[in-house]
Amino acid sequence: MSGHGTPIPMMSRPCGPLSGEAHVPGDKSISHRSLILGAMAVGETRITGLLEGQDVMDTAKAMQAFGAEVTDHGGGEWSVHGVGVGGFAEPEQVIDCGNSGTGVRLIMGAAATTPITVTYTGDASLNSRPMGRVTDPLALFGAQTQGREGGRLPMTIKGAADPIPVTYTSPVPSAQVKSAVLLAGLNTPGQTVVIEAEATRDHTERMLQGFGAELTVETTDEGRVITLTGQPELQPQNIIVPRDPSSAAFPVCAALIVPGSDVLVPNIGLNPTRAGLFTTLREMGADLTYENMREEGGEPVADLRARYSPDLRGIAVPPERAASMIDEYPVLSVVAAFAQGVTDMQGVKELRVKESDRIDAMAKGLSAAGVTVDEGPDWWRVTGLGHGNVPGGVTVASVLDHRIAMAFMVMGMATQKPMTVDDGNPIATSFPIFEPLMAGLGAGITRPNA
Ligand code: S3P
């Protein structure tokens, strides 16, 4: 089982105004999909701006284990020489996806309709997350799974030799589940259909179309109905990965709460299925503007300008927006602590099965730092104290979760006393340049034990 090495405590001190440009890394969701679809195309896919975080590197290694050639040309330029749909070879070793739910669930789908046997594992966080949500629909194609109690990793999946096309209504709002089913549908004759009641990020649909698959999306009373025609020959692509809105969230939110700040975060993907946080922040009174709106590689992109926002107020976040900002609730709860009034977050059950139980992790850390948090199975509420009034001054657990660690580092930039996380290692899974990037803006993050 993989791990994260010796814990590295990280401390964030209250700092002066943040200013300058924050060039955040490439989008994690699009990076995983670029490697996986590249490996399933025939010929060479070129990728510019790939996220070189641990999660994506684990997916790159996995694609090599299935027989694709993955080459790092330096400076975020990568190529993948694919083996074609149905061309995956049986890996000789266990596929270790580290901390990445997206990596393991998408790869399970991609390999489930090829007659190979694959064993998957990950770190302690990943091995405690539910996989039944993916292996249940994969069983309908004919894949056979043997895992641990509760559908947990490590797990072995024997791919279907004669896969049967499936129509699947996803019981959870999850792009990972939807994507696993669609990727399994690639090597299945006939039409695979996924129905999702709530729209989740649609990168898989857009990218499958880009690679030449026949895929349609209809909006009906049941929700989005996605129909994929199986066994296409995927055409290799030149992909420019937009920068990750989920990573942009950290410098943006830091700028809103540190007095005097003015930060520009250029080239951020603003796909509507991902941009819910920015809409929410604006409703809370954030001074956040989109500059230079444009389209790149089929995705809307803009430069985000975030300035200190003295009049932040709590709001009720509409539950139907949850899927479009699901990874951003931890840092939103930090901004909510500095707002006036209550921020109410409903319909967020999925937060309990991420890299950690994110409601629990944030509630514990925020409460220890002097902020009142109420919670239920699928909701939580943060009572804001207003700028300058959040005590801080505690060490909190990052529970193997990159976004928990970064959220508390952002918090420490504006609390009365520093905030410390017990382990900053997980940050490298999605945002390996977080510390130098935040230091470049004027933040004071240090490693107390170094
Ligand atoms: C992702 C989907 C989301 C998100 C994750 C990335 C993806 O997970 O939390 O960070 O790339 O498909 P769910 O599908 O479980 O909601």
Tab-separated table of C-alpha atoms and ligand atoms in Angstrom:
chain	number	residue	atom	x	y	z
A	1	MET	CA	0.000	0.000	0.000
A	2	SER	CA	1.295	3.438	-0.846
A	3	GLY	CA	1.746	6.207	1.709
A	4	HIS	CA	2.816	9.796	2.065
A	5	GLY	CA	6.091	9.435	4.008
A	6	THR	CA	6.997	11.136	7.289
A	7	PRO	CA	4.393	13.765	8.287
A	8	ILE	CA	5.445	17.349	7.530
A	9	PRO	CA	3.677	19.853	9.814
A	10	MET	CA	2.979	23.180	8.105
A	11	MET	CA	2.205	26.501	9.740
A	12	SER	CA	0.506	29.507	8.148
A	13	ARG	CA	0.920	32.880	9.864
A	14	PRO	CA	-1.301	35.952	9.538
A	15	CYS	CA	0.227	37.965	6.686
A	16	GLY	CA	0.105	41.344	4.964
A	17	PRO	CA	-1.708	41.930	1.659
A	18	LEU	CA	-1.371	39.188	-0.953
A	19	SER	CA	-0.535	40.506	-4.390
A	20	GLY	CA	0.679	39.401	-7.810
A	21	GLU	CA	-0.179	36.611	-10.233
A	22	ALA	CA	-0.879	33.027	-9.219
A	23	HIS	CA	-0.176	30.525	-12.004
A	24	VAL	CA	-1.906	27.430	-10.641
A	25	PRO	CA	-1.304	23.949	-12.130
A	26	GLY	CA	-3.319	22.134	-14.789
A	27	ASP	CA	-6.773	20.727	-14.154
A	28	LYS	CA	-6.670	17.424	-12.295
A	29	SER	CA	-9.852	15.983	-13.832
A	30	ILE	CA	-8.772	16.803	-17.389
A	31	SER	CA	-5.214	15.572	-16.735
A	32	HIS	CA	-6.384	12.092	-15.641
A	33	ARG	CA	-8.727	11.861	-18.627
A	34	SER	CA	-6.027	13.018	-21.080
A	35	LEU	CA	-3.776	10.139	-20.040
A	36	ILE	CA	-6.521	7.501	-19.981
A	37	LEU	CA	-8.143	8.489	-23.282
A	38	GLY	CA	-4.688	8.963	-24.819
A	39	ALA	CA	-3.881	5.377	-23.798
A	40	MET	CA	-7.123	4.168	-25.444
A	41	ALA	CA	-6.516	5.998	-28.742
A	42	VAL	CA	-4.465	4.615	-31.614
A	43	GLY	CA	-1.275	6.702	-32.011
A	44	GLU	CA	0.248	9.654	-30.210
A	45	THR	CA	-1.677	12.141	-28.054
A	46	ARG	CA	0.232	15.297	-27.026
A	47	ILE	CA	-0.657	16.989	-23.748
A	48	THR	CA	0.382	20.522	-22.755
A	49	GLY	CA	0.009	21.739	-19.168
A	50	LEU	CA	-0.532	18.329	-17.555
A	51	LEU	CA	-0.850	18.510	-13.756
A	52	GLU	CA	2.313	16.873	-12.439
A	53	GLY	CA	0.784	16.101	-9.028
A	54	GLN	CA	1.089	12.666	-7.442
A	55	ASP	CA	-2.495	11.637	-8.319
A	56	VAL	CA	-1.940	12.166	-12.033
A	57	MET	CA	1.546	10.626	-11.952
A	58	ASP	CA	-0.021	7.472	-10.485
A	59	THR	CA	-2.458	7.376	-13.418
A	60	ALA	CA	0.458	7.837	-15.857
A	61	LYS	CA	2.220	4.846	-14.268
A	62	ALA	CA	-0.964	2.800	-14.503
A	63	MET	CA	-1.330	3.557	-18.223
A	64	GLN	CA	2.245	2.333	-18.748
A	65	ALA	CA	1.398	-0.852	-16.862
A	66	PHE	CA	-1.471	-1.444	-19.339
A	67	GLY	CA	0.967	-1.129	-22.268
A	68	ALA	CA	0.702	2.539	-23.308
A	69	GLU	CA	3.901	4.565	-23.738
A	70	VAL	CA	3.825	7.698	-21.606
A	71	THR	CA	6.665	10.206	-22.096
A	72	ASP	CA	7.514	13.338	-20.106
A	73	HIS	CA	9.042	15.896	-22.487
A	74	GLY	CA	9.601	18.453	-19.680
A	75	GLY	CA	7.809	21.703	-18.877
A	76	GLY	CA	4.356	20.134	-18.623
A	77	GLU	CA	4.591	18.606	-22.146
A	78	TRP	CA	3.694	14.922	-22.241
A	79	SER	CA	2.833	12.373	-24.878
A	80	VAL	CA	0.905	9.123	-24.718
A	81	HIS	CA	1.232	6.460	-27.368
A	82	GLY	CA	-2.065	4.610	-27.057
A	83	VAL	CA	-2.885	0.936	-27.562
A	84	GLY	CA	-6.451	1.474	-28.807
A	85	VAL	CA	-9.866	0.605	-27.328
A	86	GLY	CA	-9.685	-3.004	-26.067
A	87	GLY	CA	-5.874	-2.995	-26.372
A	88	PHE	CA	-4.968	-2.917	-22.669
A	89	ALA	CA	-2.485	-5.661	-21.650
A	90	GLU	CA	-2.802	-7.365	-18.277
A	91	PRO	CA	-0.516	-5.488	-15.831
A	92	GLU	CA	2.193	-7.575	-14.156
A	93	GLN	CA	1.916	-5.643	-10.908
A	94	VAL	CA	-0.793	-4.277	-8.664
A	95	ILE	CA	-2.128	-0.891	-9.870
A	96	ASP	CA	-1.481	1.567	-7.030
A	97	CYS	CA	-3.526	4.743	-7.426
A	98	GLY	CA	-2.176	6.347	-4.249
A	99	ASN	CA	-4.709	8.909	-2.955
A	100	SER	CA	-6.753	9.241	-6.132
A	101	GLY	CA	-10.423	8.243	-6.285
A	102	THR	CA	-10.684	9.692	-9.773
A	103	GLY	CA	-7.656	7.720	-10.959
A	104	VAL	CA	-8.769	4.352	-9.629
A	105	ARG	CA	-12.464	4.654	-10.544
A	106	LEU	CA	-11.838	5.803	-14.104
A	107	ILE	CA	-9.153	3.180	-14.683
A	108	MET	CA	-11.411	0.434	-13.303
A	109	GLY	CA	-14.024	1.457	-15.849
A	110	ALA	CA	-11.557	1.664	-18.730
A	111	ALA	CA	-10.205	-1.841	-18.000
A	112	ALA	CA	-13.490	-3.587	-17.035
A	113	THR	CA	-14.546	-4.631	-20.538
A	114	THR	CA	-11.233	-6.146	-21.626
A	115	PRO	CA	-10.537	-9.776	-20.598
A	116	ILE	CA	-7.695	-9.004	-18.198
A	117	THR	CA	-7.445	-9.373	-14.428
A	118	VAL	CA	-6.281	-6.316	-12.509
A	119	THR	CA	-5.673	-5.721	-8.799
A	120	TYR	CA	-6.053	-2.162	-7.482
A	121	THR	CA	-4.863	-0.548	-4.259
A	122	GLY	CA	-4.133	2.893	-2.799
A	123	ASP	CA	-3.186	4.726	0.373
A	124	ALA	CA	-5.103	4.492	3.676
A	125	SER	CA	-7.540	7.186	2.526
A	126	LEU	CA	-8.325	5.582	-0.837
A	127	ASN	CA	-8.569	2.098	0.674
A	128	SER	CA	-11.320	3.302	2.985
A	129	ARG	CA	-13.486	4.830	0.228
A	130	PRO	CA	-16.518	3.088	-1.328
A	131	MET	CA	-15.891	1.385	-4.666
A	132	GLY	CA	-19.266	-0.393	-4.932
A	133	ARG	CA	-20.657	2.703	-6.654
A	134	VAL	CA	-18.382	1.802	-9.589
A	135	THR	CA	-18.137	-1.983	-9.369
A	136	ASP	CA	-21.972	-2.348	-9.240
A	137	PRO	CA	-22.471	-0.908	-12.759
A	138	LEU	CA	-19.303	-2.623	-14.018
A	139	ALA	CA	-20.833	-5.968	-12.955
A	140	LEU	CA	-23.749	-5.260	-15.320
A	141	PHE	CA	-21.251	-5.244	-18.223
A	142	GLY	CA	-20.023	-8.666	-16.998
A	143	ALA	CA	-16.959	-7.684	-14.949
A	144	GLN	CA	-16.323	-9.735	-11.780
A	145	THR	CA	-15.016	-8.103	-8.622
A	146	GLN	CA	-13.454	-9.421	-5.453
A	147	GLY	CA	-12.740	-6.747	-2.879
A	148	ARG	CA	-12.653	-6.181	0.848
A	149	GLU	CA	-15.642	-5.816	3.139
A	150	GLY	CA	-17.872	-2.902	2.114
A	151	GLY	CA	-16.511	-2.819	-1.422
A	152	ARG	CA	-13.120	-1.387	-0.392
A	153	LEU	CA	-9.692	-1.662	-1.987
A	154	PRO	CA	-7.493	-3.646	-2.421
A	155	MET	CA	-9.712	-5.216	-5.027
A	156	THR	CA	-9.343	-7.445	-8.064
A	157	ILE	CA	-11.498	-7.039	-11.163
A	158	LYS	CA	-11.704	-9.643	-13.909
A	159	GLY	CA	-12.754	-7.801	-17.049
A	160	ALA	CA	-15.695	-9.008	-19.155
A	161	ALA	CA	-14.696	-11.061	-22.210
A	162	ASP	CA	-18.059	-10.454	-23.933
A	163	PRO	CA	-19.322	-7.207	-22.429
A	164	ILE	CA	-23.012	-6.394	-22.541
A	165	PRO	CA	-24.072	-2.773	-23.097
A	166	VAL	CA	-25.692	-1.154	-20.103
A	167	THR	CA	-28.255	1.568	-19.353
A	168	TYR	CA	-27.403	2.934	-15.934
A	169	THR	CA	-29.095	5.542	-13.769
A	170	SER	CA	-26.454	6.766	-11.353
A	171	PRO	CA	-27.784	6.710	-7.750
A	172	VAL	CA	-25.173	9.286	-6.674
A	173	PRO	CA	-24.224	12.599	-8.290
A	174	SER	CA	-20.729	11.502	-9.310
A	175	ALA	CA	-18.670	12.268	-12.396
A	176	GLN	CA	-16.397	9.402	-11.436
A	177	VAL	CA	-19.243	6.880	-11.588
A	178	LYS	CA	-20.566	8.337	-14.841
A	179	SER	CA	-17.075	8.294	-16.350
A	180	ALA	CA	-16.317	4.725	-15.258
A	181	VAL	CA	-19.502	3.519	-16.986
A	182	LEU	CA	-18.775	5.493	-20.175
A	183	LEU	CA	-15.164	4.265	-20.310
A	184	ALA	CA	-16.404	0.679	-19.856
A	185	GLY	CA	-18.846	1.349	-22.697
A	186	LEU	CA	-15.975	2.119	-25.053
A	187	ASN	CA	-15.029	-1.536	-25.514
A	188	THR	CA	-18.648	-2.755	-25.476
A	189	PRO	CA	-20.645	-3.332	-28.657
A	190	GLY	CA	-23.863	-1.303	-28.999
A	191	GLN	CA	-24.979	1.668	-26.957
A	192	THR	CA	-24.112	2.393	-23.349
A	193	VAL	CA	-26.413	4.906	-21.658
A	194	VAL	CA	-25.819	6.826	-18.419
A	195	ILE	CA	-28.600	8.863	-16.846
A	196	GLU	CA	-27.694	11.414	-14.193
A	197	ALA	CA	-30.407	13.277	-12.279
A	198	GLU	CA	-27.989	16.067	-11.362
A	199	ALA	CA	-25.411	17.344	-13.831
A	200	THR	CA	-21.839	16.592	-12.750
A	201	ARG	CA	-18.610	17.704	-14.406
A	202	ASP	CA	-18.785	16.825	-18.092
A	203	HIS	CA	-15.117	16.570	-19.109
A	204	THR	CA	-15.452	12.889	-20.045
A	205	GLU	CA	-18.323	13.610	-22.443
A	206	ARG	CA	-16.523	16.575	-24.044
A	207	MET	CA	-13.235	14.716	-24.348
A	208	LEU	CA	-14.779	11.510	-25.728
A	209	GLN	CA	-16.378	13.619	-28.465
A	210	GLY	CA	-13.007	15.316	-29.035
A	211	PHE	CA	-11.328	11.902	-29.458
A	212	GLY	CA	-13.922	11.022	-32.109
A	213	ALA	CA	-16.404	8.827	-30.202
A	214	GLU	CA	-20.089	9.016	-31.083
A	215	LEU	CA	-21.683	10.443	-27.946
A	216	THR	CA	-24.911	12.406	-27.487
A	217	VAL	CA	-26.324	14.238	-24.483
A	218	GLU	CA	-30.039	14.920	-24.052
A	219	THR	CA	-31.727	16.779	-21.215
A	220	THR	CA	-34.963	15.034	-20.202
A	221	ASP	CA	-37.290	14.990	-17.167
A	222	GLU	CA	-35.077	12.242	-15.687
A	223	GLY	CA	-31.967	14.389	-16.078
A	224	ARG	CA	-29.014	14.220	-18.475
A	225	VAL	CA	-29.089	11.159	-20.712
A	226	ILE	CA	-25.675	10.355	-22.205
A	227	THR	CA	-25.523	7.789	-24.995
A	228	LEU	CA	-22.211	6.375	-26.206
A	229	THR	CA	-21.801	4.106	-29.235
A	230	GLY	CA	-19.227	1.455	-28.377
A	231	GLN	CA	-16.067	0.259	-30.064
A	232	PRO	CA	-14.985	3.463	-31.808
A	233	GLU	CA	-11.405	3.950	-32.967
A	234	LEU	CA	-10.328	6.898	-30.833
A	235	GLN	CA	-8.208	9.462	-32.698
A	236	PRO	CA	-5.155	10.850	-30.860
A	237	GLN	CA	-5.458	14.510	-29.868
A	238	ASN	CA	-3.422	17.602	-29.030
A	239	ILE	CA	-4.733	18.630	-25.636
A	240	ILE	CA	-4.116	21.919	-23.838
A	241	VAL	CA	-5.107	21.418	-20.210
A	242	PRO	CA	-6.738	24.522	-18.670
A	243	ARG	CA	-5.614	25.528	-15.175
A	244	ASP	CA	-7.596	23.973	-12.352
A	245	PRO	CA	-10.488	26.010	-10.873
A	246	SER	CA	-10.317	23.787	-7.770
A	247	SER	CA	-6.685	24.858	-7.226
A	248	ALA	CA	-7.436	28.499	-8.160
A	249	ALA	CA	-9.922	28.449	-5.266
A	250	PHE	CA	-7.083	28.646	-2.710
A	251	PRO	CA	-5.325	31.873	-3.821
A	252	VAL	CA	-8.725	33.393	-4.704
A	253	CYS	CA	-10.192	32.724	-1.237
A	254	ALA	CA	-6.962	33.817	0.473
A	255	ALA	CA	-7.132	37.171	-1.346
A	256	LEU	CA	-10.745	37.705	-0.232
A	257	ILE	CA	-9.909	37.356	3.485
A	258	VAL	CA	-6.447	38.987	3.773
A	259	PRO	CA	-6.869	42.784	4.082
A	260	GLY	CA	-5.509	44.819	1.162
A	261	SER	CA	-5.013	41.852	-1.193
A	262	ASP	CA	-5.271	41.988	-4.991
A	263	VAL	CA	-4.437	38.743	-6.822
A	264	LEU	CA	-4.775	37.731	-10.470
A	265	VAL	CA	-5.196	34.010	-11.236
A	266	PRO	CA	-4.840	33.662	-15.025
A	267	ASN	CA	-6.220	31.022	-17.443
A	268	ILE	CA	-8.741	29.284	-15.224
A	269	GLY	CA	-11.148	26.758	-16.713
A	270	LEU	CA	-14.705	27.964	-16.020
A	271	ASN	CA	-16.710	25.020	-17.292
A	272	PRO	CA	-20.163	25.651	-15.720
A	273	THR	CA	-20.079	22.174	-14.142
A	274	ARG	CA	-17.037	23.341	-12.126
A	275	ALA	CA	-17.477	27.045	-11.414
A	276	GLY	CA	-20.078	26.975	-8.596
A	277	LEU	CA	-17.668	28.293	-5.958
A	278	PHE	CA	-17.028	31.531	-7.829
A	279	THR	CA	-20.764	32.198	-8.243
A	280	THR	CA	-21.251	31.519	-4.518
A	281	LEU	CA	-18.407	33.823	-3.478
A	282	ARG	CA	-19.853	36.622	-5.588
A	283	GLU	CA	-23.235	36.132	-3.911
A	284	MET	CA	-21.449	36.454	-0.565
A	285	GLY	CA	-20.159	39.859	-1.606
A	286	ALA	CA	-16.700	38.850	-2.852
A	287	ASP	CA	-14.821	41.299	-5.048
A	288	LEU	CA	-14.124	38.655	-7.694
A	289	THR	CA	-14.177	39.447	-11.397
A	290	TYR	CA	-13.680	37.453	-14.593
A	291	GLU	CA	-11.323	39.180	-17.006
A	292	ASN	CA	-10.479	38.264	-20.585
A	293	MET	CA	-13.267	35.623	-20.945
A	294	ARG	CA	-12.501	33.319	-23.884
A	295	GLU	CA	-12.780	29.723	-25.109
A	296	GLU	CA	-9.769	27.375	-25.245
A	297	GLY	CA	-9.834	23.735	-26.325
A	298	GLY	CA	-13.644	23.663	-26.061
A	299	GLU	CA	-13.680	24.945	-22.449
A	300	PRO	CA	-14.565	28.484	-21.242
A	301	VAL	CA	-11.518	30.152	-19.667
A	302	ALA	CA	-10.952	33.501	-17.870
A	303	ASP	CA	-8.443	35.319	-15.678
A	304	LEU	CA	-9.822	35.631	-12.137
A	305	ARG	CA	-9.142	38.820	-10.191
A	306	ALA	CA	-9.764	38.549	-6.454
A	307	ARG	CA	-9.471	41.473	-4.051
A	308	TYR	CA	-9.917	41.749	-0.300
A	309	SER	CA	-13.647	41.872	0.346
A	310	PRO	CA	-14.558	43.711	3.552
A	311	ASP	CA	-18.309	43.034	3.357
A	312	LEU	CA	-18.545	39.252	3.062
A	313	ARG	CA	-21.850	37.863	4.317
A	314	GLY	CA	-23.074	34.311	4.841
A	315	ILE	CA	-25.646	32.853	2.431
A	316	ALA	CA	-27.627	29.669	1.891
A	317	VAL	CA	-25.742	27.841	-0.872
A	318	PRO	CA	-28.342	26.311	-3.229
A	319	PRO	CA	-28.120	22.490	-2.934
A	320	GLU	CA	-28.520	22.103	-6.710
A	321	ARG	CA	-25.175	23.882	-7.057
A	322	ALA	CA	-23.328	21.319	-4.922
A	323	ALA	CA	-21.997	19.142	-7.757
A	324	SER	CA	-20.407	22.144	-9.476
A	325	MET	CA	-18.361	23.050	-6.396
A	326	ILE	CA	-18.097	19.767	-4.520
A	327	ASP	CA	-14.325	19.987	-3.988
A	328	GLU	CA	-14.502	23.636	-2.907
A	329	TYR	CA	-16.643	23.383	0.263
A	330	PRO	CA	-13.607	23.091	2.591
A	331	VAL	CA	-12.159	26.429	1.480
A	332	LEU	CA	-15.632	27.983	1.232
A	333	SER	CA	-16.162	27.124	4.909
A	334	VAL	CA	-12.983	29.071	5.685
A	335	VAL	CA	-14.265	32.149	3.833
A	336	ALA	CA	-17.589	31.688	5.679
A	337	ALA	CA	-15.746	31.980	9.015
A	338	PHE	CA	-14.622	35.505	8.026
A	339	ALA	CA	-18.086	36.555	6.753
A	340	GLN	CA	-20.885	38.125	8.799
A	341	GLY	CA	-23.737	35.711	9.512
A	342	VAL	CA	-24.407	32.073	8.734
A	343	THR	CA	-23.369	30.135	5.637
A	344	ASP	CA	-25.709	27.195	5.172
A	345	MET	CA	-24.538	24.283	2.985
A	346	GLN	CA	-27.202	21.671	2.199
A	347	GLY	CA	-27.333	18.579	-0.027
A	348	VAL	CA	-23.650	17.754	0.447
A	349	LYS	CA	-23.686	14.100	1.554
A	350	GLU	CA	-20.926	13.339	-0.967
A	351	LEU	CA	-18.495	15.408	1.141
A	352	ARG	CA	-18.473	12.558	3.631
A	353	VAL	CA	-16.858	10.105	1.155
A	354	LYS	CA	-14.088	12.207	-0.358
A	355	GLU	CA	-10.369	11.830	0.453
A	356	SER	CA	-11.670	12.307	4.011
A	357	ASP	CA	-15.053	13.008	5.594
A	358	ARG	CA	-14.676	16.671	4.719
A	359	ILE	CA	-17.549	17.947	6.868
A	360	ASP	CA	-16.067	16.201	9.889
A	361	ALA	CA	-12.487	17.310	9.150
A	362	MET	CA	-13.413	20.967	8.616
A	363	ALA	CA	-15.888	21.063	11.515
A	364	LYS	CA	-13.219	19.746	13.913
A	365	GLY	CA	-10.549	22.204	12.740
A	366	LEU	CA	-12.837	25.234	12.517
A	367	SER	CA	-14.296	24.555	15.976
A	368	ALA	CA	-10.824	24.148	17.477
A	369	ALA	CA	-9.958	27.526	15.914
A	370	GLY	CA	-12.952	29.209	17.581
A	371	VAL	CA	-15.622	29.019	14.858
A	372	THR	CA	-19.094	27.556	15.467
A	373	VAL	CA	-20.055	24.747	13.074
A	374	ASP	CA	-23.297	22.735	13.135
A	375	GLU	CA	-23.674	19.628	11.029
A	376	GLY	CA	-25.991	16.819	9.965
A	377	PRO	CA	-25.642	13.837	7.617
A	378	ASP	CA	-25.892	15.946	4.448
A	379	TRP	CA	-25.567	19.540	5.633
A	380	TRP	CA	-23.424	21.901	7.672
A	381	ARG	CA	-23.547	25.494	8.802
A	382	VAL	CA	-20.717	27.867	9.639
A	383	THR	CA	-21.423	30.921	11.791
A	384	GLY	CA	-19.112	33.676	10.614
A	385	LEU	CA	-17.212	35.862	13.066
A	386	GLY	CA	-16.285	38.619	10.599
A	387	HIS	CA	-12.863	39.810	9.466
A	388	GLY	CA	-10.219	40.085	12.174
A	389	ASN	CA	-12.266	38.122	14.710
A	390	VAL	CA	-11.301	34.476	14.008
A	391	PRO	CA	-8.962	33.278	16.797
A	392	GLY	CA	-6.969	30.400	15.177
A	393	GLY	CA	-3.819	29.377	17.054
A	394	VAL	CA	-4.287	25.586	16.876
A	395	THR	CA	-2.856	22.504	15.192
A	396	VAL	CA	-5.430	20.566	13.175
A	397	ALA	CA	-5.412	17.232	11.327
A	398	SER	CA	-5.212	17.142	7.531
A	399	VAL	CA	-6.393	13.483	7.511
A	400	LEU	CA	-4.571	12.521	4.269
A	401	ASP	CA	-6.615	15.150	2.415
A	402	HIS	CA	-4.894	17.792	0.286
A	403	ARG	CA	-7.864	20.156	0.251
A	404	ILE	CA	-8.243	20.060	4.047
A	405	ALA	CA	-4.548	20.906	4.449
A	406	MET	CA	-4.714	23.807	1.962
A	407	ALA	CA	-7.992	25.170	3.379
A	408	PHE	CA	-6.434	25.491	6.858
A	409	MET	CA	-3.273	27.077	5.405
A	410	VAL	CA	-5.490	29.717	3.737
A	411	MET	CA	-7.312	30.221	7.050
A	412	GLY	CA	-4.062	30.893	8.925
A	413	MET	CA	-3.318	33.845	6.654
A	414	ALA	CA	-6.135	35.838	8.295
A	415	THR	CA	-6.705	34.364	11.798
A	416	GLN	CA	-5.459	36.215	14.883
A	417	LYS	CA	-2.906	33.468	15.582
A	418	PRO	CA	-1.231	30.991	13.166
A	419	MET	CA	-2.870	27.778	11.999
A	420	THR	CA	-0.860	24.551	11.770
A	421	VAL	CA	-1.711	21.290	10.012
A	422	ASP	CA	-0.140	18.096	11.297
A	423	ASP	CA	0.840	16.962	7.802
A	424	GLY	CA	1.198	18.970	4.588
A	425	ASN	CA	2.364	15.986	2.493
A	426	PRO	CA	-1.060	15.374	0.861
A	427	ILE	CA	-0.912	18.805	-0.837
A	428	ALA	CA	1.446	17.290	-3.435
A	429	THR	CA	-1.347	15.088	-4.788
A	430	SER	CA	-3.016	18.025	-6.588
A	431	PHE	CA	-1.020	21.236	-6.023
A	432	PRO	CA	2.709	20.460	-5.728
A	433	ILE	CA	3.687	24.151	-6.089
A	434	PHE	CA	1.252	25.412	-3.415
A	435	GLU	CA	3.927	26.602	-0.949
A	436	PRO	CA	6.158	28.570	-3.386
A	437	LEU	CA	3.101	29.961	-5.192
A	438	MET	CA	1.531	31.268	-1.976
A	439	ALA	CA	4.926	32.551	-0.757
A	440	GLY	CA	5.241	34.471	-4.060
A	441	LEU	CA	1.992	36.270	-3.227
A	442	GLY	CA	3.246	37.180	0.265
A	443	ALA	CA	1.898	34.355	2.447
A	444	GLY	CA	3.882	33.089	5.450
A	445	ILE	CA	3.754	29.300	5.298
A	446	THR	CA	6.609	27.508	7.060
A	447	ARG	CA	7.529	23.982	8.067
A	448	PRO	CA	8.087	24.269	11.840
A	449	ASN	CA	10.079	21.020	12.156
A	450	ALA	CA	12.370	21.593	9.174
B	1	S3P	C1	-13.872	14.153	-10.138
B	1	S3P	C2	-15.140	14.022	-9.654
B	1	S3P	C3	-15.541	14.383	-8.284
B	1	S3P	C4	-14.472	15.215	-7.576
B	1	S3P	C5	-13.087	14.696	-7.828
B	1	S3P	C6	-12.785	14.711	-9.319
B	1	S3P	C7	-13.597	13.768	-11.532
B	1	S3P	O1	-15.748	13.200	-7.540
B	1	S3P	O2	-14.730	15.271	-6.185
B	1	S3P	O3	-12.119	15.483	-7.156
B	1	S3P	O4	-12.527	14.146	-12.066
B	1	S3P	O5	-14.443	13.079	-12.124
B	1	S3P	P1	-17.158	12.413	-7.577
B	1	S3P	O6	-17.384	11.928	-8.933
B	1	S3P	O7	-17.001	11.282	-6.604
B	1	S3P	O8	-18.153	13.431	-7.120
